[in-house]
Amino acid sequence: MTGSAPPQLLRPRALRPGDLVVIAALSGPLPAAYEPNVEQAVVVLERMGFRVRRAPLLEVGRHHWWSAATPAEIAAELNGLLRDAEVRAIIANDGGQTAFGYLDLIDVEAIKADPKPILGYSDISLLHLALYARTGLVGFHADMAVPGFGGHWQAVPATRRAEFEELYSRLLTGTEAIGALPASPSWECWRAGRAEGRLIGGVINRIALVQATRFAVPLEWFDGAVLFWEEMGGQASYVWSYLQVLRHCGILDRISGMVVGVPREIIGLEGPNPSPTLAEIVLDVLGDRDIPVLGNVEVGHAGLNLPMPVGIRVGLDAQQLTFSLLEPAVQPLATTPPAGWDRRHGRA
């Protein structure tokens, strides 16, 4: 997809009670220790009213190097799910290091014919960014099976879990804007101001790396956008360097606001008194760019994930500590399948 104008947004069809969602190994393998997490994730998704199936590659002990399978095998399974009209959403099992290997093997025509929510973060950020760039698909930077529904969700009070179940259900089934996302005491105003724009982002190292490929989000699409990002692992200096990459490629000159997730396991940012702090790193790179920055939001590896639907319009007021989804991430239910759609092959 080329040209300076942002794409027409490709929203998936809203899910209905009883719809089938599939948990798939889109990147890393499933260690035996995390099998209970998958089982708990199934319970959560069924409680939301969906039928749940596991894709064949999501099998304990199956792996190829650091992946669940070869890139070609993962792409083949993903394409099968994209072409199957019974499958209404795809949820990543976990992140990993594999998505770069099959970005060029994804059946984008199947996505255009029958767009579906794909949920995940970390390495799955690549899918959201690349598919948004190629098709305009809304990507759901949101919790996954192992570290999310079956992990962090199980470690919070029942009231908080119920709040997130209701939020995710509205995200996937509702065709009205959700509005303000639930804030928490961790949120901080790092630079005051308000902004509205398309939401683009993911784990920061994947944002920087994908922009070096032919699957990059066109630079013009960042005009007025709200950039969100998070990071896990590495060192504080790496975060500073990734932000410098975004500065050099022109992204920071175009965005209207920024949302920063809670960091996790980053050397130099751990402990009660890091120097520099993450806020200081961000503001150092931003310099005199006067855009609002909301920090320490529940986005990424540090716990429950607030959903961040890539491509939709959002509103940000950093001083008031508010962040809102201004339009729905899914489209109203279609009464008939797309013209010429074949559920087995994804084409006429």
Tab-separated table of C-alpha atoms in Angstrom:
chain	number	residue	atom	x	y	z
A	1	MET	CA	0.000	0.000	0.000
A	2	THR	CA	1.453	3.324	-1.014
A	3	GLY	CA	0.474	6.972	-0.958
A	4	SER	CA	0.416	9.624	1.715
A	5	ALA	CA	-3.224	9.302	2.798
A	6	PRO	CA	-3.969	6.927	5.672
A	7	PRO	CA	-5.880	3.821	4.603
A	8	GLN	CA	-9.585	3.244	4.856
A	9	LEU	CA	-9.782	1.448	8.157
A	10	LEU	CA	-10.492	-2.273	7.863
A	11	ARG	CA	-12.486	-3.216	10.934
A	12	PRO	CA	-13.186	-6.870	11.714
A	13	ARG	CA	-16.773	-8.041	12.047
A	14	ALA	CA	-18.111	-7.815	15.584
A	15	LEU	CA	-18.206	-11.131	17.390
A	16	ARG	CA	-21.433	-12.720	18.616
A	17	PRO	CA	-22.054	-15.059	21.553
A	18	GLY	CA	-21.046	-18.550	20.555
A	19	ASP	CA	-18.564	-17.417	17.909
A	20	LEU	CA	-15.381	-19.455	17.564
A	21	VAL	CA	-12.067	-17.983	18.665
A	22	VAL	CA	-8.831	-19.891	18.129
A	23	ILE	CA	-5.715	-19.754	20.285
A	24	ALA	CA	-2.721	-20.138	17.963
A	25	ALA	CA	1.051	-20.342	18.300
A	26	LEU	CA	1.859	-17.309	16.154
A	27	SER	CA	5.438	-17.049	17.421
A	28	GLY	CA	6.955	-18.854	20.401
A	29	PRO	CA	6.395	-22.466	21.517
A	30	LEU	CA	4.316	-23.772	24.416
A	31	PRO	CA	6.485	-25.069	27.290
A	32	ALA	CA	4.854	-27.688	29.473
A	33	ALA	CA	4.884	-25.302	32.440
A	34	TYR	CA	2.458	-22.990	30.634
A	35	GLU	CA	-0.126	-25.569	29.606
A	36	PRO	CA	-2.251	-24.630	32.680
A	37	ASN	CA	-2.213	-21.004	31.491
A	38	VAL	CA	-3.749	-22.009	28.181
A	39	GLU	CA	-6.426	-23.992	30.020
A	40	GLN	CA	-7.202	-20.960	32.199
A	41	ALA	CA	-7.356	-18.746	29.105
A	42	VAL	CA	-9.974	-21.059	27.626
A	43	VAL	CA	-12.039	-20.658	30.801
A	44	VAL	CA	-11.852	-16.857	30.576
A	45	LEU	CA	-12.825	-16.773	26.899
A	46	GLU	CA	-15.683	-19.191	27.417
A	47	ARG	CA	-16.917	-17.041	30.289
A	48	MET	CA	-17.049	-14.163	27.799
A	49	GLY	CA	-19.429	-16.284	25.747
A	50	PHE	CA	-17.167	-17.628	22.995
A	51	ARG	CA	-16.363	-21.109	21.799
A	52	VAL	CA	-12.625	-21.801	21.955
A	53	ARG	CA	-10.390	-24.064	19.920
A	54	ARG	CA	-6.644	-24.611	19.972
A	55	ALA	CA	-4.752	-24.578	16.684
A	56	PRO	CA	-2.698	-27.742	15.979
A	57	LEU	CA	0.712	-26.052	16.373
A	58	LEU	CA	-0.197	-25.101	19.947
A	59	GLU	CA	1.083	-28.345	21.395
A	60	VAL	CA	3.365	-28.875	24.376
A	61	GLY	CA	6.838	-29.923	23.250
A	62	ARG	CA	6.476	-28.802	19.650
A	63	HIS	CA	9.170	-26.338	18.650
A	64	HIS	CA	11.664	-25.368	15.983
A	65	TRP	CA	14.631	-23.506	17.437
A	66	TRP	CA	13.045	-20.649	19.418
A	67	SER	CA	9.695	-20.965	17.631
A	68	ALA	CA	6.618	-23.141	17.734
A	69	ALA	CA	7.409	-24.291	14.165
A	70	THR	CA	9.104	-23.029	11.028
A	71	PRO	CA	7.914	-19.670	9.688
A	72	ALA	CA	6.318	-21.417	6.702
A	73	GLU	CA	4.399	-23.786	8.999
A	74	ILE	CA	3.169	-20.941	11.202
A	75	ALA	CA	2.114	-18.922	8.162
A	76	ALA	CA	0.264	-21.908	6.705
A	77	GLU	CA	-1.694	-22.391	9.914
A	78	LEU	CA	-2.433	-18.672	10.249
A	79	ASN	CA	-3.611	-18.486	6.641
A	80	GLY	CA	-5.897	-21.440	7.226
A	81	LEU	CA	-7.481	-19.620	10.150
A	82	LEU	CA	-7.842	-16.438	8.113
A	83	ARG	CA	-9.621	-18.356	5.333
A	84	ASP	CA	-11.949	-20.309	7.608
A	85	ALA	CA	-15.217	-18.386	7.901
A	86	GLU	CA	-16.112	-20.220	11.114
A	87	VAL	CA	-13.109	-18.696	12.896
A	88	ARG	CA	-14.072	-15.214	14.075
A	89	ALA	CA	-10.971	-14.218	16.096
A	90	ILE	CA	-7.382	-15.361	16.512
A	91	ILE	CA	-5.578	-15.038	19.833
A	92	ALA	CA	-1.827	-15.465	20.092
A	93	ASN	CA	-0.586	-17.935	22.650
A	94	ASP	CA	2.481	-15.831	23.487
A	95	GLY	CA	5.068	-13.548	21.939
A	96	GLY	CA	8.482	-14.671	20.767
A	97	GLN	CA	10.919	-14.079	17.935
A	98	THR	CA	9.245	-15.491	14.823
A	99	ALA	CA	6.859	-13.075	13.116
A	100	PHE	CA	9.575	-11.449	11.003
A	101	GLY	CA	10.068	-14.812	9.306
A	102	TYR	CA	6.602	-14.986	7.765
A	103	LEU	CA	5.375	-11.425	7.191
A	104	ASP	CA	5.761	-12.047	3.455
A	105	LEU	CA	3.747	-15.297	3.579
A	106	ILE	CA	0.472	-13.961	5.008
A	107	ASP	CA	-2.609	-14.149	2.767
A	108	VAL	CA	-3.570	-10.479	2.774
A	109	GLU	CA	-6.416	-11.110	0.331
A	110	ALA	CA	-8.059	-13.370	2.919
A	111	ILE	CA	-7.750	-10.558	5.452
A	112	LYS	CA	-9.351	-8.067	3.076
A	113	ALA	CA	-12.194	-10.465	2.290
A	114	ASP	CA	-12.960	-11.417	5.897
A	115	PRO	CA	-11.075	-9.311	8.468
A	116	LYS	CA	-10.844	-10.838	11.946
A	117	PRO	CA	-9.476	-9.590	15.242
A	118	ILE	CA	-5.934	-10.797	15.910
A	119	LEU	CA	-5.021	-10.328	19.562
A	120	GLY	CA	-1.525	-10.179	20.987
A	121	TYR	CA	1.434	-7.991	21.887
A	122	SER	CA	5.243	-8.205	21.999
A	123	ASP	CA	6.338	-9.977	18.780
A	124	ILE	CA	2.703	-9.915	17.625
A	125	SER	CA	3.138	-6.124	17.332
A	126	LEU	CA	4.771	-6.888	13.996
A	127	LEU	CA	1.580	-8.438	12.666
A	128	HIS	CA	-0.499	-5.457	13.744
A	129	LEU	CA	1.862	-2.917	12.198
A	130	ALA	CA	2.558	-4.818	8.969
A	131	LEU	CA	-1.079	-5.744	8.342
A	132	TYR	CA	-2.222	-2.209	9.131
A	133	ALA	CA	0.304	-0.932	6.592
A	134	ARG	CA	-0.763	-3.457	3.933
A	135	THR	CA	-4.532	-3.576	4.424
A	136	GLY	CA	-5.659	-0.989	6.988
A	137	LEU	CA	-6.595	-3.831	9.380
A	138	VAL	CA	-7.283	-2.819	12.972
A	139	GLY	CA	-4.803	-4.812	15.065
A	140	PHE	CA	-5.640	-5.635	18.667
A	141	HIS	CA	-2.577	-4.948	20.803
A	142	ALA	CA	-4.080	-6.773	23.753
A	143	ASP	CA	-3.609	-9.668	26.124
A	144	MET	CA	-2.720	-13.178	24.940
A	145	ALA	CA	-3.373	-16.657	26.320
A	146	VAL	CA	-0.278	-17.481	28.407
A	147	PRO	CA	0.943	-14.183	29.899
A	148	GLY	CA	-2.491	-12.572	29.782
A	149	PHE	CA	-5.813	-14.387	30.180
A	150	GLY	CA	-4.174	-17.432	31.740
A	151	GLY	CA	-1.457	-15.555	33.633
A	152	HIS	CA	-1.757	-11.958	34.824
A	153	TRP	CA	-5.561	-12.133	34.785
A	154	GLN	CA	-5.444	-14.928	37.344
A	155	ALA	CA	-3.301	-12.911	39.767
A	156	VAL	CA	-5.616	-9.913	40.240
A	157	PRO	CA	-8.719	-9.533	42.425
A	158	ALA	CA	-11.938	-10.936	40.977
A	159	THR	CA	-13.428	-7.457	40.627
A	160	ARG	CA	-10.522	-6.292	38.460
A	161	ARG	CA	-10.705	-9.455	36.357
A	162	ALA	CA	-14.440	-8.947	35.842
A	163	GLU	CA	-13.803	-5.341	34.802
A	164	PHE	CA	-11.345	-6.483	32.142
A	165	GLU	CA	-13.611	-9.295	30.946
A	166	GLU	CA	-16.381	-6.769	30.402
A	167	LEU	CA	-13.959	-4.374	28.661
A	168	TYR	CA	-12.672	-7.041	26.277
A	169	SER	CA	-16.189	-8.269	25.559
A	170	ARG	CA	-17.254	-4.746	24.623
A	171	LEU	CA	-14.136	-4.350	22.503
A	172	LEU	CA	-14.872	-7.472	20.452
A	173	THR	CA	-18.669	-7.412	20.305
A	174	GLY	CA	-19.696	-3.776	20.577
A	175	THR	CA	-20.092	-1.347	17.709
A	176	GLU	CA	-20.126	1.786	19.856
A	177	ALA	CA	-17.004	3.633	20.999
A	178	ILE	CA	-15.798	2.407	24.397
A	179	GLY	CA	-14.745	5.865	25.510
A	180	ALA	CA	-12.415	6.323	28.477
A	181	LEU	CA	-10.358	3.306	29.443
A	182	PRO	CA	-10.137	2.519	33.175
A	183	ALA	CA	-7.239	4.448	34.697
A	184	SER	CA	-5.075	3.306	37.575
A	185	PRO	CA	-2.808	4.967	40.165
A	186	SER	CA	0.289	4.124	38.089
A	187	TRP	CA	-0.612	6.627	35.345
A	188	GLU	CA	1.553	9.751	35.278
A	189	CYS	CA	1.534	12.975	33.303
A	190	TRP	CA	5.017	13.369	31.856
A	191	ARG	CA	4.062	16.295	29.637
A	192	ALA	CA	0.670	18.011	29.816
A	193	GLY	CA	-1.611	18.537	26.857
A	194	ARG	CA	-4.411	17.045	24.790
A	195	ALA	CA	-4.373	15.153	21.525
A	196	GLU	CA	-6.653	13.210	19.208
A	197	GLY	CA	-5.497	10.985	16.392
A	198	ARG	CA	-5.060	7.499	15.001
A	199	LEU	CA	-3.487	5.061	17.430
A	200	ILE	CA	-0.258	3.434	16.222
A	201	GLY	CA	2.299	1.488	18.207
A	202	GLY	CA	3.471	-1.676	19.920
A	203	VAL	CA	6.640	-2.881	21.606
A	204	ILE	CA	9.206	-0.207	20.748
A	205	ASN	CA	11.931	-2.463	19.377
A	206	ARG	CA	9.464	-3.922	16.855
A	207	ILE	CA	8.283	-0.463	15.806
A	208	ALA	CA	11.871	0.555	15.091
A	209	LEU	CA	12.722	-2.673	13.263
A	210	VAL	CA	9.618	-2.934	11.078
A	211	GLN	CA	10.203	0.598	9.800
A	212	ALA	CA	13.402	-0.722	8.197
A	213	THR	CA	11.442	-3.197	6.040
A	214	ARG	CA	9.029	-3.070	3.131
A	215	PHE	CA	6.237	-3.658	5.661
A	216	ALA	CA	6.816	-0.278	7.300
A	217	VAL	CA	3.895	1.966	8.151
A	218	PRO	CA	4.153	4.895	5.693
A	219	LEU	CA	5.670	7.850	7.481
A	220	GLU	CA	2.780	10.136	6.490
A	221	TRP	CA	0.349	7.951	8.396
A	222	PHE	CA	1.962	9.133	11.622
A	223	ASP	CA	0.771	12.697	10.940
A	224	GLY	CA	-1.332	13.610	13.967
A	225	ALA	CA	-1.208	10.054	15.327
A	226	VAL	CA	-0.999	9.064	18.985
A	227	LEU	CA	2.004	6.785	19.404
A	228	PHE	CA	1.935	4.129	22.115
A	229	TRP	CA	4.832	1.898	23.026
A	230	GLU	CA	6.262	-0.335	25.737
A	231	GLU	CA	9.377	-2.430	26.241
A	232	MET	CA	10.647	-5.454	28.133
A	233	GLY	CA	14.229	-6.492	28.794
A	234	GLY	CA	17.500	-4.996	27.642
A	235	GLN	CA	18.880	-1.799	29.053
A	236	ALA	CA	17.639	1.729	29.575
A	237	SER	CA	20.132	2.913	26.961
A	238	TYR	CA	18.423	0.641	24.400
A	239	VAL	CA	15.119	2.416	24.992
A	240	TRP	CA	16.844	5.753	24.496
A	241	SER	CA	18.363	4.440	21.252
A	242	TYR	CA	15.022	3.146	19.908
A	243	LEU	CA	13.470	6.529	20.599
A	244	GLN	CA	16.356	8.142	18.734
A	245	VAL	CA	15.562	5.862	15.771
A	246	LEU	CA	11.981	7.129	15.817
A	247	ARG	CA	13.319	10.674	15.968
A	248	HIS	CA	15.702	10.205	13.069
A	249	CYS	CA	13.096	8.604	10.829
A	250	GLY	CA	10.721	11.503	11.453
A	251	ILE	CA	7.992	9.810	13.476
A	252	LEU	CA	8.415	12.015	16.557
A	253	ASP	CA	8.043	15.143	14.406
A	254	ARG	CA	4.637	13.989	13.159
A	255	ILE	CA	2.782	12.532	16.143
A	256	SER	CA	0.369	14.533	18.299
A	257	GLY	CA	0.761	12.575	21.527
A	258	MET	CA	2.415	9.601	23.230
A	259	VAL	CA	1.354	6.863	25.632
A	260	VAL	CA	4.138	4.879	27.352
A	261	GLY	CA	3.593	1.486	28.945
A	262	VAL	CA	4.983	0.296	32.257
A	263	PRO	CA	8.538	-1.002	31.615
A	264	ARG	CA	9.556	-4.482	32.698
A	265	GLU	CA	12.945	-6.022	33.461
A	266	ILE	CA	14.925	-3.162	31.900
A	267	ILE	CA	18.383	-2.799	33.377
A	268	GLY	CA	18.791	0.712	34.702
A	269	LEU	CA	15.069	1.281	35.249
A	270	GLU	CA	14.623	-1.219	38.059
A	271	GLY	CA	14.598	-0.242	41.691
A	272	PRO	CA	13.031	2.704	43.514
A	273	ASN	CA	15.347	5.475	42.277
A	274	PRO	CA	16.548	4.854	38.712
A	275	SER	CA	18.728	7.477	37.068
A	276	PRO	CA	17.692	8.470	34.511
A	277	THR	CA	14.017	7.619	34.914
A	278	LEU	CA	11.978	6.486	31.928
A	279	ALA	CA	10.217	9.852	31.932
A	280	GLU	CA	13.580	11.633	31.739
A	281	ILE	CA	14.658	9.420	28.829
A	282	VAL	CA	11.463	10.135	26.900
A	283	LEU	CA	11.552	13.888	27.471
A	284	ASP	CA	15.266	14.032	26.617
A	285	VAL	CA	14.614	12.576	23.160
A	286	LEU	CA	11.449	14.580	22.578
A	287	GLY	CA	13.322	17.801	23.296
A	288	ASP	CA	11.142	20.830	22.608
A	289	ARG	CA	8.426	18.854	20.797
A	290	ASP	CA	5.407	20.046	22.746
A	291	ILE	CA	3.179	16.973	22.752
A	292	PRO	CA	1.321	15.350	25.660
A	293	VAL	CA	2.903	12.261	27.176
A	294	LEU	CA	1.010	9.854	29.430
A	295	GLY	CA	3.319	7.419	31.213
A	296	ASN	CA	3.170	4.127	33.117
A	297	VAL	CA	-0.028	2.939	31.437
A	298	GLU	CA	-0.963	-0.777	31.551
A	299	VAL	CA	0.244	-1.582	28.044
A	300	GLY	CA	2.623	-4.463	27.443
A	301	HIS	CA	4.584	-6.956	29.495
A	302	ALA	CA	4.153	-5.673	33.034
A	303	GLY	CA	0.646	-6.969	33.798
A	304	LEU	CA	-2.910	-6.803	32.520
A	305	ASN	CA	-3.127	-5.067	29.166
A	306	LEU	CA	-5.525	-2.300	28.339
A	307	PRO	CA	-6.505	-2.959	24.713
A	308	MET	CA	-4.889	-0.692	22.136
A	309	PRO	CA	-6.641	-1.136	18.755
A	310	VAL	CA	-4.145	-0.008	16.124
A	311	GLY	CA	-5.647	2.427	13.632
A	312	ILE	CA	-8.694	3.760	15.462
A	313	ARG	CA	-9.060	7.335	16.694
A	314	VAL	CA	-8.247	7.976	20.326
A	315	GLY	CA	-8.247	10.924	22.687
A	316	LEU	CA	-5.544	11.742	25.213
A	317	ASP	CA	-5.474	14.269	28.039
A	318	ALA	CA	-2.221	13.731	29.876
A	319	GLN	CA	-2.842	16.250	32.637
A	320	GLN	CA	-6.256	14.800	33.440
A	321	LEU	CA	-4.846	11.256	33.134
A	322	THR	CA	-7.478	10.147	30.614
A	323	PHE	CA	-7.194	7.998	27.501
A	324	SER	CA	-10.248	7.234	25.374
A	325	LEU	CA	-11.161	5.044	22.405
A	326	LEU	CA	-13.236	7.416	20.274
A	327	GLU	CA	-14.560	4.906	17.767
A	328	PRO	CA	-15.312	1.180	17.724
A	329	ALA	CA	-12.651	-1.367	16.781
A	330	VAL	CA	-15.167	-3.682	15.065
A	331	GLN	CA	-17.894	-3.166	12.505
A	332	PRO	CA	-21.566	-4.162	12.746
A	333	LEU	CA	-22.461	-7.759	12.031
A	334	ALA	CA	-22.810	-8.658	8.372
A	335	THR	CA	-26.037	-10.476	7.553
A	336	THR	CA	-24.415	-12.381	4.695
A	337	PRO	CA	-20.841	-13.487	3.922
A	338	PRO	CA	-18.751	-11.255	1.640
A	339	ALA	CA	-19.639	-11.697	-2.037
A	340	GLY	CA	-17.823	-14.612	-3.596
A	341	TRP	CA	-16.394	-15.757	-0.262
A	342	ASP	CA	-15.466	-19.430	0.050
A	343	ARG	CA	-14.864	-20.497	3.652
A	344	ARG	CA	-12.408	-23.231	2.651
A	345	HIS	CA	-10.142	-21.247	0.368
A	346	GLY	CA	-10.826	-17.618	1.160
A	347	ARG	CA	-11.766	-16.717	-2.401
A	348	ALA	CA	-14.413	-17.282	-5.040
